[in-house]
Backbone as ProteinMPNN parsed JSONL, in Angstrom:
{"seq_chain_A": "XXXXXXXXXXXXXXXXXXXXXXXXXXXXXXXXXXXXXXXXXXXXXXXXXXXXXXXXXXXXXXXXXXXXXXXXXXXXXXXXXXXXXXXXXXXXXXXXXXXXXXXXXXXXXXXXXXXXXXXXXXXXXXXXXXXXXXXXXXXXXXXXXXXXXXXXXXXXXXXXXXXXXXXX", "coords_chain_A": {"N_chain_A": [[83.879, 119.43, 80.232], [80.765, 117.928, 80.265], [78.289, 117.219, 82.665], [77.218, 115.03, 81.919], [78.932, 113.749, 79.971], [80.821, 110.96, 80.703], [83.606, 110.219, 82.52], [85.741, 108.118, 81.79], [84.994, 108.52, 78.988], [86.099, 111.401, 78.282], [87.133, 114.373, 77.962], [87.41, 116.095, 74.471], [90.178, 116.952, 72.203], [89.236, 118.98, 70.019], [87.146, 120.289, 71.521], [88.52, 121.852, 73.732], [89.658, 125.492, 74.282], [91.516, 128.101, 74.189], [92.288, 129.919, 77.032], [89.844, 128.752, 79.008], [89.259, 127.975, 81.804], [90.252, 126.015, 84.354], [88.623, 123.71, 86.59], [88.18, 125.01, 89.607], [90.109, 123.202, 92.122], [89.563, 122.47, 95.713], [91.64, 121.892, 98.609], [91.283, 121.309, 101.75], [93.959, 121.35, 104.536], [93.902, 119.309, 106.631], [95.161, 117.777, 109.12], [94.76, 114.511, 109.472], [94.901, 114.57, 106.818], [97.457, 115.013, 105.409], [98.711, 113.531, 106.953], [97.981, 111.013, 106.258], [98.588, 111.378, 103.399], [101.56, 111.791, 103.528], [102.223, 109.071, 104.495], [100.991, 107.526, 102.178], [103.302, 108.571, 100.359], [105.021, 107.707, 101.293], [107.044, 109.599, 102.504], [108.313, 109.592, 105.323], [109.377, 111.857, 106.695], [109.752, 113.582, 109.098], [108.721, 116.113, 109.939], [106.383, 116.678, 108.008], [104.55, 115.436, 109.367], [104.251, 116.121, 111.84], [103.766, 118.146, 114.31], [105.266, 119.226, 116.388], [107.653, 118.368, 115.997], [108.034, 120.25, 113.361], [107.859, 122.712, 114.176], [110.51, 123.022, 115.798], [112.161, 123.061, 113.566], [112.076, 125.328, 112.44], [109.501, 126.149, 111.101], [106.451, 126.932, 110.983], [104.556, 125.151, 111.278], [103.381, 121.58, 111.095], [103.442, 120.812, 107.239], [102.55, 120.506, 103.737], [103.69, 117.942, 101.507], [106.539, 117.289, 98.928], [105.078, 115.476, 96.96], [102.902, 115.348, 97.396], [101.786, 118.046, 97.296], [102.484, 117.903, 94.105], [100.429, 116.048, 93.148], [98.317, 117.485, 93.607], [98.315, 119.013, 91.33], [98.14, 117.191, 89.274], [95.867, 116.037, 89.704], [93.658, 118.046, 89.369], [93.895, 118.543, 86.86], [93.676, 116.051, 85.943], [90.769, 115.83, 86.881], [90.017, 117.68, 84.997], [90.224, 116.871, 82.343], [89.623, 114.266, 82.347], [89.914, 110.224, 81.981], [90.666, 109.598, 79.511], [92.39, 110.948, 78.472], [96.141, 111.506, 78.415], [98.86, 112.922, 80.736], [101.483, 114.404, 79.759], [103.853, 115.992, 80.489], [105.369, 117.936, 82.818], [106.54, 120.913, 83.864], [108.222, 123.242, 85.349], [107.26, 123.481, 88.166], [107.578, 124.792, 91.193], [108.399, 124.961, 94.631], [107.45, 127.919, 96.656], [106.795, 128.581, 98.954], [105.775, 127.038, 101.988], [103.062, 125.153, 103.023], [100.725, 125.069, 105.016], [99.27, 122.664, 107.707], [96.017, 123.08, 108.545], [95.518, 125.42, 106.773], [93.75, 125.909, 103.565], [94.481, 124.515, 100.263], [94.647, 125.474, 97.222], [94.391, 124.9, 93.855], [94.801, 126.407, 90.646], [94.328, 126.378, 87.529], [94.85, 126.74, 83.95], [94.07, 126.762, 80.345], [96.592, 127.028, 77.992], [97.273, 127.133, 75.589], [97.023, 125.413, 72.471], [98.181, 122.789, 70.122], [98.745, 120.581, 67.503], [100.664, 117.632, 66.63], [101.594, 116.112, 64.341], [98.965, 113.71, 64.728], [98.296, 114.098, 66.938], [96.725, 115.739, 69.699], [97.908, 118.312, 71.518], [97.486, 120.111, 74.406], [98.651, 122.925, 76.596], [98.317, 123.59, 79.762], [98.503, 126.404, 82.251], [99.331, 126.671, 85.623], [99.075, 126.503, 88.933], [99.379, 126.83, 92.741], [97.52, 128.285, 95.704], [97.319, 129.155, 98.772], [96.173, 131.235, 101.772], [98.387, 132.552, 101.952], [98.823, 133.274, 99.426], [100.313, 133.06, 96.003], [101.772, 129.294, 96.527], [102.902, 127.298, 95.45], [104.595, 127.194, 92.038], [104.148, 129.739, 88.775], [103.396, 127.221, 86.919], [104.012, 124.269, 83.694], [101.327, 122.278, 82.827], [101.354, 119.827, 80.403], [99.478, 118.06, 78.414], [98.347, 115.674, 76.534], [94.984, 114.814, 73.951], [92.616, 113.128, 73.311], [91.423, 113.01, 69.68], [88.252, 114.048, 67.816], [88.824, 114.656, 65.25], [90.643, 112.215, 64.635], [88.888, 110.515, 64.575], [86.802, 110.542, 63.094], [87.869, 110.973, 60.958], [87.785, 113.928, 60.18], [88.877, 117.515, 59.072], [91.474, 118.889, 60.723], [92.092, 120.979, 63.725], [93.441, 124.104, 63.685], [97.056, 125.928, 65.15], [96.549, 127.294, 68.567], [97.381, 130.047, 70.9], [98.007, 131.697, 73.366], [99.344, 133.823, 73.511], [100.876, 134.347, 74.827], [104.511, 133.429, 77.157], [105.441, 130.468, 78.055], [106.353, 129.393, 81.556]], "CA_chain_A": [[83.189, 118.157, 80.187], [79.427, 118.493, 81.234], [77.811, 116.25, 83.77], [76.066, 114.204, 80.923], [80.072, 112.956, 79.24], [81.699, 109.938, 81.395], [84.727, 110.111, 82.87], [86.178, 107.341, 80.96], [85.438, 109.016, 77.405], [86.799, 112.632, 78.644], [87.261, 115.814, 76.812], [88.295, 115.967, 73.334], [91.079, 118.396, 71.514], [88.059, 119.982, 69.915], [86.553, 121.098, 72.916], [89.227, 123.101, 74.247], [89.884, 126.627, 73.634], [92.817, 128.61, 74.875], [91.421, 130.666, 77.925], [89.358, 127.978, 79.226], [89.685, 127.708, 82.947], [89.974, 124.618, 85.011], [87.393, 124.33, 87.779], [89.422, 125.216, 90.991], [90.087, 122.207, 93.099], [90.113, 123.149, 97.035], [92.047, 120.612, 99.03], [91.373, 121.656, 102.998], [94.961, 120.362, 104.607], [94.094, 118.539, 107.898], [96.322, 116.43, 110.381], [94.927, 113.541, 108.642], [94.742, 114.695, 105.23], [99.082, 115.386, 105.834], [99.044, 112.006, 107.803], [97.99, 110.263, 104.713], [99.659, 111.843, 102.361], [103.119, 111.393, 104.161], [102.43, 107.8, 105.202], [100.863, 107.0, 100.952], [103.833, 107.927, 99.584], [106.585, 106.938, 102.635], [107.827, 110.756, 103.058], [108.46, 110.034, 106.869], [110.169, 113.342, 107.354], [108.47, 114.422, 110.835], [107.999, 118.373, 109.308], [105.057, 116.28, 107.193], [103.081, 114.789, 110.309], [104.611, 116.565, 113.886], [103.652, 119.772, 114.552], [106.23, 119.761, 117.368], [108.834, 118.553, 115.308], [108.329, 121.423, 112.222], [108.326, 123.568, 114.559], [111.616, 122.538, 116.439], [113.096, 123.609, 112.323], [111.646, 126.771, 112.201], [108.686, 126.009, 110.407], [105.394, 127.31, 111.331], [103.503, 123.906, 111.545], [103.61, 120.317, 109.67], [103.097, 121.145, 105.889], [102.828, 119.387, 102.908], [104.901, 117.549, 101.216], [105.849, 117.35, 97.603], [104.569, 114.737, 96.283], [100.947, 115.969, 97.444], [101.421, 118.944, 95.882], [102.2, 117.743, 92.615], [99.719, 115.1, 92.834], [97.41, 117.968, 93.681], [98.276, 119.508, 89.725], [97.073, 115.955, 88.308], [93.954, 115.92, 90.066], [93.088, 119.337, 88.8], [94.172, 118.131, 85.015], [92.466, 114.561, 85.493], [89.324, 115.776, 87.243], [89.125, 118.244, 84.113], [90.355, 115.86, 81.24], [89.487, 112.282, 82.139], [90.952, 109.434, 81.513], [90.673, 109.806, 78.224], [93.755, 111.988, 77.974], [97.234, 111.474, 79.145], [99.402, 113.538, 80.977], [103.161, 114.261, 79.111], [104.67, 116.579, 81.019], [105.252, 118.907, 84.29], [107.742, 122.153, 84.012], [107.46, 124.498, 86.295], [106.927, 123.158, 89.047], [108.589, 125.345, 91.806], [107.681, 125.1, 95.89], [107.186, 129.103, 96.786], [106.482, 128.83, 100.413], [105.187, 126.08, 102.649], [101.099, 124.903, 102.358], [100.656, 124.384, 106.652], [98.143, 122.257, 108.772], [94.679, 124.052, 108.565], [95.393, 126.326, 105.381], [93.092, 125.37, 102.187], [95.454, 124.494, 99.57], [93.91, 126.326, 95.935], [94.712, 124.461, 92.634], [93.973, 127.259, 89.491], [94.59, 126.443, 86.34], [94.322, 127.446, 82.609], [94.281, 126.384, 78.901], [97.788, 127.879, 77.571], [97.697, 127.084, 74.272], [96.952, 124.037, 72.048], [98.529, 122.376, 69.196], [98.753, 119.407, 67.004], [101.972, 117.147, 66.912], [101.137, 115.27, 63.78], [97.586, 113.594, 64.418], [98.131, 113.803, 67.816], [96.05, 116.903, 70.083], [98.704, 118.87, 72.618], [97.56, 121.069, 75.523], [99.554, 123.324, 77.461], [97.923, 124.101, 80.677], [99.38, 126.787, 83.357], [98.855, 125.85, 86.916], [99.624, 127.014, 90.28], [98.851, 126.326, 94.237], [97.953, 129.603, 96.262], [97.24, 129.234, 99.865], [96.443, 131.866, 102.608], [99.325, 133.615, 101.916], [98.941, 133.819, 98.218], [101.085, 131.938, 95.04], [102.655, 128.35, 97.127], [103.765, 126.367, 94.265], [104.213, 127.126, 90.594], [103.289, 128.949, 88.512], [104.288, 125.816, 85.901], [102.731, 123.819, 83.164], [101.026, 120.166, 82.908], [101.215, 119.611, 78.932], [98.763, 116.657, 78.211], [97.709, 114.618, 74.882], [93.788, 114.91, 74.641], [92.474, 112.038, 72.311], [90.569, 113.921, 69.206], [87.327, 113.792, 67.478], [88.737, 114.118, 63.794], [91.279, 111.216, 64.19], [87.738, 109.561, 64.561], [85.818, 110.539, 62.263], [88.204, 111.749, 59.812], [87.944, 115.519, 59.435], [90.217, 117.995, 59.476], [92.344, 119.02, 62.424], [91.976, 122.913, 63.921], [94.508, 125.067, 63.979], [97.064, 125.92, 66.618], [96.432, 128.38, 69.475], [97.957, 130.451, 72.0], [97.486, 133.234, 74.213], [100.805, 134.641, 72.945], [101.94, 134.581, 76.544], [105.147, 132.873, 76.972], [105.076, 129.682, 79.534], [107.548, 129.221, 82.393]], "C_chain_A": [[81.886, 118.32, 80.948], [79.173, 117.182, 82.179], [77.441, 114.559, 83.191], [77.323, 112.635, 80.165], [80.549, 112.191, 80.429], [83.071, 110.026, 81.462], [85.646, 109.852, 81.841], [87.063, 108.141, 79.25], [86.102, 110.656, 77.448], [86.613, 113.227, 77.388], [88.089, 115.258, 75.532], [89.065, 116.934, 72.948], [90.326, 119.584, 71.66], [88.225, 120.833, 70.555], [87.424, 122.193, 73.222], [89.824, 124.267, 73.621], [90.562, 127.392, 75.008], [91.878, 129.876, 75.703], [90.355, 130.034, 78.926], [89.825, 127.91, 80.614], [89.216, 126.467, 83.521], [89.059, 124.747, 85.922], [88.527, 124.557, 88.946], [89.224, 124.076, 91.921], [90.893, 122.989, 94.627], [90.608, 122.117, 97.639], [92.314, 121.738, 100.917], [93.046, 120.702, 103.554], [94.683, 120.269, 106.32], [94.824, 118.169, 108.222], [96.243, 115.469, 109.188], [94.94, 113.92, 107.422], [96.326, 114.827, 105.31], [99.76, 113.709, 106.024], [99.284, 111.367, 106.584], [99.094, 110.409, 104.043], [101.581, 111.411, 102.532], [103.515, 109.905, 103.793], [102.281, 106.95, 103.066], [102.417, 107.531, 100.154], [105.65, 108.256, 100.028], [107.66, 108.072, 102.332], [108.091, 110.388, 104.599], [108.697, 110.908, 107.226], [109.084, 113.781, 108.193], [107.951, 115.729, 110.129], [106.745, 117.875, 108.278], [103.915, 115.734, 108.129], [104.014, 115.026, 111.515], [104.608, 117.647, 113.733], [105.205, 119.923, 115.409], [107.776, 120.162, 116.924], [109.617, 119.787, 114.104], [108.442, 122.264, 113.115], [109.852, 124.264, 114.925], [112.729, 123.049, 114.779], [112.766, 124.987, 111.863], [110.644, 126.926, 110.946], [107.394, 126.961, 111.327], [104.127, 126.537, 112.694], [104.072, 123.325, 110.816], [102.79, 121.072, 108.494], [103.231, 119.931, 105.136], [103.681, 119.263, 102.24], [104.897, 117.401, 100.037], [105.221, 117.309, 96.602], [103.118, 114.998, 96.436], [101.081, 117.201, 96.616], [101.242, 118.675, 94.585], [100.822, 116.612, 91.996], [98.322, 115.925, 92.917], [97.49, 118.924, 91.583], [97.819, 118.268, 89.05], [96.041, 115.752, 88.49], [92.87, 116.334, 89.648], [93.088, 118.987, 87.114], [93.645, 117.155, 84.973], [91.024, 115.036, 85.851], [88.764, 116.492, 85.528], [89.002, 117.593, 82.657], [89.936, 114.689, 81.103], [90.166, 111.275, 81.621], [91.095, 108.863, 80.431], [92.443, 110.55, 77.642], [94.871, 111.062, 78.882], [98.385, 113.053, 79.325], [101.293, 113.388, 80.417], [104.339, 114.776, 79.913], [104.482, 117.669, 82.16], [106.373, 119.496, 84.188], [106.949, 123.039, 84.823], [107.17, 124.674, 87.779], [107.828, 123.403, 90.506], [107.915, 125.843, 93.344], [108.003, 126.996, 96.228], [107.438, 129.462, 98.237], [105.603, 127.233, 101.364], [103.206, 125.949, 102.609], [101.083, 124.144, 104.112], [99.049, 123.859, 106.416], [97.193, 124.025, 108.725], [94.335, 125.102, 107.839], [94.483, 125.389, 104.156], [94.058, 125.767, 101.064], [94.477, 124.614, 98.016], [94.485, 125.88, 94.817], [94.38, 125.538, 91.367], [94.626, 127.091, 88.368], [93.935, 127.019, 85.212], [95.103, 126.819, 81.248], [95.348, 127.516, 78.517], [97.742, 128.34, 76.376], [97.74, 125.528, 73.652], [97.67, 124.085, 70.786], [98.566, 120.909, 68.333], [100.318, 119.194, 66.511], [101.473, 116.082, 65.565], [99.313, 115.091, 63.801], [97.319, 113.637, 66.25], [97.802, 115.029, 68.555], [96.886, 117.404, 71.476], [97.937, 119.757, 73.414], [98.082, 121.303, 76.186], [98.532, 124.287, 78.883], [98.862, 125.187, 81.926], [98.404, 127.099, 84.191], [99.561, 126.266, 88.115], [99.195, 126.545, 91.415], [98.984, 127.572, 94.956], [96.92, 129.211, 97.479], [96.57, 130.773, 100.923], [97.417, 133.114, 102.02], [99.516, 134.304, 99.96], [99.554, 132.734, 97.05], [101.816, 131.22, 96.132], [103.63, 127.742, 95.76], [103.66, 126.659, 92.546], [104.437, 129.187, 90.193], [104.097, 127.449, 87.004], [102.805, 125.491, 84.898], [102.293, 122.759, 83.107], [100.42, 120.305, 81.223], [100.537, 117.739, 79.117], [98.604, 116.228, 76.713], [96.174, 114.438, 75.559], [93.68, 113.781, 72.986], [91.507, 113.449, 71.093], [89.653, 113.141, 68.117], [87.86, 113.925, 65.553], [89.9, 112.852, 63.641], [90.117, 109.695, 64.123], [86.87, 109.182, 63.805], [86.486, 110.704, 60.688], [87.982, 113.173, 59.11], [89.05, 116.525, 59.626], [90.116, 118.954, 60.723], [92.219, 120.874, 62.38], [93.308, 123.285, 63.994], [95.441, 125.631, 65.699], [96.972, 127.182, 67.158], [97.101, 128.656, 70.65], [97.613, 131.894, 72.361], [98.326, 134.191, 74.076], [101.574, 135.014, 74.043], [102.979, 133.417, 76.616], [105.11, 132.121, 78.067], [106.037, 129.55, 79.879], [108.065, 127.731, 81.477]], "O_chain_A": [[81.864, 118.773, 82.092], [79.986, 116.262, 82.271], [77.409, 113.456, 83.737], [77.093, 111.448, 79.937], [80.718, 112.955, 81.38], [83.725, 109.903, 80.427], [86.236, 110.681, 81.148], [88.161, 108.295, 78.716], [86.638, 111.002, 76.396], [86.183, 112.873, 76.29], [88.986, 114.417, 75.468], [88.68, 118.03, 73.355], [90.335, 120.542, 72.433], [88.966, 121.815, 70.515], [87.103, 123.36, 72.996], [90.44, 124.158, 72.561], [90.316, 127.343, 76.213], [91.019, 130.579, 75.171], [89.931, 130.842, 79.752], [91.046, 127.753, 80.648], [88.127, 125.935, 83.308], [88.61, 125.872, 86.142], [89.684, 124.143, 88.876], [88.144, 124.006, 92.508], [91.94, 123.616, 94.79], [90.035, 121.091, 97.273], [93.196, 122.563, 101.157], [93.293, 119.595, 103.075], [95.192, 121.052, 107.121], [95.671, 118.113, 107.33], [97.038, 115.392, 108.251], [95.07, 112.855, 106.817], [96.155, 113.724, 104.791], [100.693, 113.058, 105.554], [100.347, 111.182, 105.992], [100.18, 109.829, 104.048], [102.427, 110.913, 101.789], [104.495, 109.495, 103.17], [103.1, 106.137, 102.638], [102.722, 106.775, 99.231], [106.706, 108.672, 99.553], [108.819, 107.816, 102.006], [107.999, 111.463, 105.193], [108.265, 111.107, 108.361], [107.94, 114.191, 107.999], [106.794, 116.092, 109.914], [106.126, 118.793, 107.74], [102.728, 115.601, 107.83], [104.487, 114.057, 112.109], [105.426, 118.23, 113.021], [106.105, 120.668, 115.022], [108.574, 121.085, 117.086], [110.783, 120.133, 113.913], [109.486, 122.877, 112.894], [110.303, 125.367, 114.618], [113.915, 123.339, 114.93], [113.294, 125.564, 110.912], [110.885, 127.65, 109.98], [107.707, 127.604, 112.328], [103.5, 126.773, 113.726], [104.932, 123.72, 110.03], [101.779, 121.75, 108.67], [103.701, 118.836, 105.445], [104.543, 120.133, 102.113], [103.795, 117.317, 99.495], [104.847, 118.107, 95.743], [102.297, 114.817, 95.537], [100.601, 117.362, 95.494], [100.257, 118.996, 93.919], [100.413, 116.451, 90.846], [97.294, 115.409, 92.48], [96.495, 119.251, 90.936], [96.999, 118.444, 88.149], [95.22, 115.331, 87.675], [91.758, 115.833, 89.486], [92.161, 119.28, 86.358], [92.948, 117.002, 83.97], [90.104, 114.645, 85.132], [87.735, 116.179, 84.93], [88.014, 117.702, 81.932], [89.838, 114.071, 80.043], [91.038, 111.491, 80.78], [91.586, 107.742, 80.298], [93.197, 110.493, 76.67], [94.612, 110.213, 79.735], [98.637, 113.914, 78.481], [102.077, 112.477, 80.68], [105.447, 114.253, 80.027], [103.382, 118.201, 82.309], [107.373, 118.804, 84.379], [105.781, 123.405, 84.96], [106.921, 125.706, 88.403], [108.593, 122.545, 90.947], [107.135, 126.792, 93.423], [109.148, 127.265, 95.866], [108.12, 130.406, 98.636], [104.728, 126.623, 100.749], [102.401, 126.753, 102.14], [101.367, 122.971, 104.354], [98.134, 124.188, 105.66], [97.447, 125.227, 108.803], [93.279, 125.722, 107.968], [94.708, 124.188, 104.015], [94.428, 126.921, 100.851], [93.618, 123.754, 97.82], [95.435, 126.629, 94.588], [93.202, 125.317, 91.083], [95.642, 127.772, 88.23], [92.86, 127.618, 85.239], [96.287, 126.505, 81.123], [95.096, 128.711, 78.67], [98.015, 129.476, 75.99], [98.347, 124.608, 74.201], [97.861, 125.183, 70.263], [98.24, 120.014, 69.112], [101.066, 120.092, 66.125], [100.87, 115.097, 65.989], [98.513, 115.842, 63.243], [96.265, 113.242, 66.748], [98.638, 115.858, 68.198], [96.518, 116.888, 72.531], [97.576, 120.565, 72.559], [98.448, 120.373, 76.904], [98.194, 125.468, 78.8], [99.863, 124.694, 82.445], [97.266, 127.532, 84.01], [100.79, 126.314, 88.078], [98.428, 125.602, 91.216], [100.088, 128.111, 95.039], [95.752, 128.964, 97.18], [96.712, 131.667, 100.089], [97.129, 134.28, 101.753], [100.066, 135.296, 99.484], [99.253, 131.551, 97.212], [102.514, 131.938, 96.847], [104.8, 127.88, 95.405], [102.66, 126.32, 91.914], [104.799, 129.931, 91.104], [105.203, 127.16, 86.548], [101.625, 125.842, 84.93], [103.15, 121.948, 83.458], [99.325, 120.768, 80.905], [100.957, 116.72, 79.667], [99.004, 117.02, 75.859], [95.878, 114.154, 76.72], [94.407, 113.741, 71.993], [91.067, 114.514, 71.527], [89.95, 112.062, 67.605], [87.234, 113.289, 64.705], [90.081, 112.477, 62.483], [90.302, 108.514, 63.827], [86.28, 108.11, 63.674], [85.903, 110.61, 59.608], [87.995, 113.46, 57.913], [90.038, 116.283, 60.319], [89.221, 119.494, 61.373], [92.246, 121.688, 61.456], [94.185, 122.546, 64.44], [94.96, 125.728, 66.828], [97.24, 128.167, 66.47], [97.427, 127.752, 71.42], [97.112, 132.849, 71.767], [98.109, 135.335, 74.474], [102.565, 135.732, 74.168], [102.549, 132.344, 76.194], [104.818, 132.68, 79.124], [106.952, 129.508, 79.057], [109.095, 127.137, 81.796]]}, "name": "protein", "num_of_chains": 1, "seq": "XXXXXXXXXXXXXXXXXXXXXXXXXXXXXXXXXXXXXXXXXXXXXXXXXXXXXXXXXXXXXXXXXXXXXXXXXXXXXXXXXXXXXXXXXXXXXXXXXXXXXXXXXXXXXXXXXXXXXXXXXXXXXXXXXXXXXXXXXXXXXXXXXXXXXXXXXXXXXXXXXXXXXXXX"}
């Protein structure tokens, strides 16, 4: 999506072609950036905002918690789709290792493979979280519905594609 297309009207089917990389979303993980996260979506578990306490379990540090992670794979798929598209589905999605206080948490995705479901435009994205230490979460896929430009105009629909790699 260039600078020039609006949010709103987002990417179309078209557009995408299998190989296509997402932009990399960096998410620095602060105190407060943890704090938040915990408190938005009422994880209390101390090992998400007390250092003292993760420690006290044989943790490292406070880390994040799931629901940030995964909310960090929609961010990466909405920032690059818009809200034009909808998201269908999340497989894959498998914690690796902990994402601590003061590590930069690494979103990387990729166009899997597209298809058409009828008139309707499938993408299979695979998606991961790699930290410091390397792969945290994933890797998995976030299958979306992208709205398309011939159910608009009326032309015909592309063909489907894949990288011939098989997805988790």
């Amino acid at each position: 999506m260039s600078a020039e297309t609006p949010l709103l009207e987002g990417r179309r089917f078209e557009d995408v072609v299998v190989g296509d990389q997402l932009p990399v979303v960096e998410l620095p993980l602060t105190v407060y950036r943890l704090v938040m996260a915990a408190g938005s979506n009422r994880d209390f578990n101390s090992i998400h905002h007390n250092t003292e306490y993760a420690r006290s379990t044989g943790a490292e540090e406070m880390y994040a918690n799931t629901s940030f992670l995964m909310s960090s794979w929609e961010r990466s798929v909405r920032d690059w789709m818009g809200l034009a598209g909808r998201i269908r589905g999340i497989r894959g999605f498998r914690m690796r290792s902990f994402n601590y206080v003061g590590d930069t948490l690494r979103v990387i995705a990729e166009v899997a493979a597209t298809r058409l479901e009828g008139e309707t435009g499938i993408v299979e994205i695979v998606i991961r979280c790699e930290n410091g230490a390397g792969v945290s979460v994933g890797p998995g896929v976030v299958e979306v519905e992208l709205p398309r430009r011939a159910a608009e105009s009326g032309t015909a629909a592309p063909t489907t594609r894949t990288t011939g790699q098989e997805t988790p």
